[in-house]
Amino acid sequence: MATAPLWWALSSTSATAQIEPRGGIEPPDLLEFTGHIGEASAQETGGWNLIFGDRYTRRTFKFHLFGMRILNSGRLPLDVLAAVEPYRPNFSCSLPIPTR
């Protein structure tokens, strides 16, 4: 068991968390995308055309997806893609802020 530093223990207030053993909050899915930025070329068949949105600058960019894995749950990639299909952008991401 890890112990907190004494200064933290003295300055913190006590709190109680309620954790439901059934039906609690699920951890987020860890997704791995394979594809490229931009639309599909004429030679590419299949895949999904997605729109990613940058959470901070509100920019959007197109992403052509041709492979997807979910690394930490038993969900199927098609279930996730079907769930986000009606939304624009389909996914939000945090891009690094360019420094010049």
CSV table of C-alpha atoms in Angstrom, one decimal:
chain,number,residue,atom,x,y,z
A,1,MET,CA,0.0,0.0,0.0
A,2,ALA,CA,1.4,3.4,-1.0
A,3,THR,CA,1.5,6.1,1.6
A,4,ALA,CA,1.0,9.8,1.0
A,5,PRO,CA,3.4,12.4,2.2
A,6,LEU,CA,2.7,13.7,5.6
A,7,TRP,CA,2.0,17.3,4.3
A,8,TRP,CA,-0.6,15.9,1.9
A,9,ALA,CA,-2.3,13.8,4.5
A,10,LEU,CA,-2.6,16.8,6.9
A,11,SER,CA,-3.9,19.2,4.3
A,12,SER,CA,-6.4,16.9,2.6
A,13,THR,CA,-10.0,16.6,3.6
A,14,SER,CA,-11.7,13.3,3.8
A,15,ALA,CA,-14.2,12.2,1.1
A,16,THR,CA,-16.3,9.2,0.5
A,17,ALA,CA,-16.8,7.7,-2.9
A,18,GLN,CA,-19.8,5.6,-3.8
A,19,ILE,CA,-18.9,2.8,-6.2
A,20,GLU,CA,-21.6,0.7,-7.7
A,21,PRO,CA,-20.5,-2.9,-8.2
A,22,ARG,CA,-23.0,-3.4,-11.0
A,23,GLY,CA,-23.5,-1.1,-14.0
A,24,GLY,CA,-20.9,1.4,-13.0
A,25,ILE,CA,-19.0,3.7,-15.3
A,26,GLU,CA,-17.0,1.7,-17.9
A,27,PRO,CA,-13.4,2.6,-18.7
A,28,PRO,CA,-12.9,4.3,-22.1
A,29,ASP,CA,-12.0,2.1,-25.0
A,30,LEU,CA,-8.5,2.3,-26.3
A,31,LEU,CA,-8.7,2.4,-30.1
A,32,GLU,CA,-6.0,1.8,-32.7
A,33,PHE,CA,-6.7,3.3,-36.2
A,34,THR,CA,-4.9,2.3,-39.4
A,35,GLY,CA,-5.4,4.7,-42.3
A,36,HIS,CA,-4.3,8.0,-43.7
A,37,ILE,CA,-5.3,11.6,-43.5
A,38,GLY,CA,-7.4,12.7,-46.5
A,39,GLU,CA,-10.1,11.0,-48.6
A,40,ALA,CA,-9.7,7.6,-50.2
A,41,SER,CA,-7.9,7.5,-53.5
A,42,ALA,CA,-9.5,6.0,-56.6
A,43,GLN,CA,-7.5,2.8,-56.1
A,44,GLU,CA,-8.7,2.2,-52.6
A,45,THR,CA,-11.9,0.3,-52.1
A,46,GLY,CA,-13.7,-0.2,-48.9
A,47,GLY,CA,-12.9,1.5,-45.6
A,48,TRP,CA,-14.6,4.3,-43.7
A,49,ASN,CA,-14.3,8.0,-44.3
A,50,LEU,CA,-14.2,9.7,-40.9
A,51,ILE,CA,-13.9,13.2,-39.7
A,52,PHE,CA,-11.7,14.0,-36.7
A,53,GLY,CA,-12.0,17.2,-34.8
A,54,ASP,CA,-9.3,18.9,-32.9
A,55,ARG,CA,-10.8,19.7,-29.4
A,56,TYR,CA,-8.8,22.9,-28.9
A,57,THR,CA,-8.7,24.7,-32.3
A,58,ARG,CA,-12.0,23.3,-33.7
A,59,ARG,CA,-10.3,22.3,-36.9
A,60,THR,CA,-11.5,19.2,-38.6
A,61,PHE,CA,-9.7,16.8,-40.9
A,62,LYS,CA,-10.7,13.8,-43.0
A,63,PHE,CA,-9.3,10.4,-42.2
A,64,HIS,CA,-9.7,7.3,-44.4
A,65,LEU,CA,-9.8,4.3,-42.1
A,66,PHE,CA,-9.0,0.9,-43.4
A,67,GLY,CA,-8.2,-1.0,-40.1
A,68,MET,CA,-9.3,-0.6,-36.5
A,69,ARG,CA,-8.6,-2.6,-33.3
A,70,ILE,CA,-10.0,-2.1,-29.8
A,71,LEU,CA,-7.3,-3.0,-27.4
A,72,ASN,CA,-8.9,-3.1,-24.0
A,73,SER,CA,-12.5,-4.5,-24.4
A,74,GLY,CA,-14.5,-7.1,-26.2
A,75,ARG,CA,-16.3,-4.6,-28.4
A,76,LEU,CA,-16.3,-5.0,-32.1
A,77,PRO,CA,-14.9,-2.2,-34.3
A,78,LEU,CA,-18.0,-2.1,-36.5
A,79,ASP,CA,-20.2,-1.5,-33.4
A,80,VAL,CA,-18.1,1.5,-32.5
A,81,LEU,CA,-18.1,2.9,-36.0
A,82,ALA,CA,-21.9,2.4,-36.3
A,83,ALA,CA,-22.3,4.3,-33.0
A,84,VAL,CA,-20.3,7.3,-34.1
A,85,GLU,CA,-21.5,7.4,-37.7
A,86,PRO,CA,-24.3,10.0,-37.2
A,87,TYR,CA,-22.0,12.5,-35.5
A,88,ARG,CA,-19.8,15.2,-37.2
A,89,PRO,CA,-17.0,15.1,-36.3
A,90,ASN,CA,-17.0,11.4,-35.6
A,91,PHE,CA,-14.1,11.6,-33.1
A,92,SER,CA,-12.5,14.3,-31.1
A,93,CYS,CA,-8.8,14.3,-30.5
A,94,SER,CA,-6.2,16.6,-28.8
A,95,LEU,CA,-3.5,17.6,-31.3
A,96,PRO,CA,-0.2,19.1,-30.1
A,97,ILE,CA,-0.2,22.9,-30.4
A,98,PRO,CA,2.4,23.9,-33.0
A,99,THR,CA,5.2,26.1,-31.7
A,100,ARG,CA,7.2,28.3,-34.0
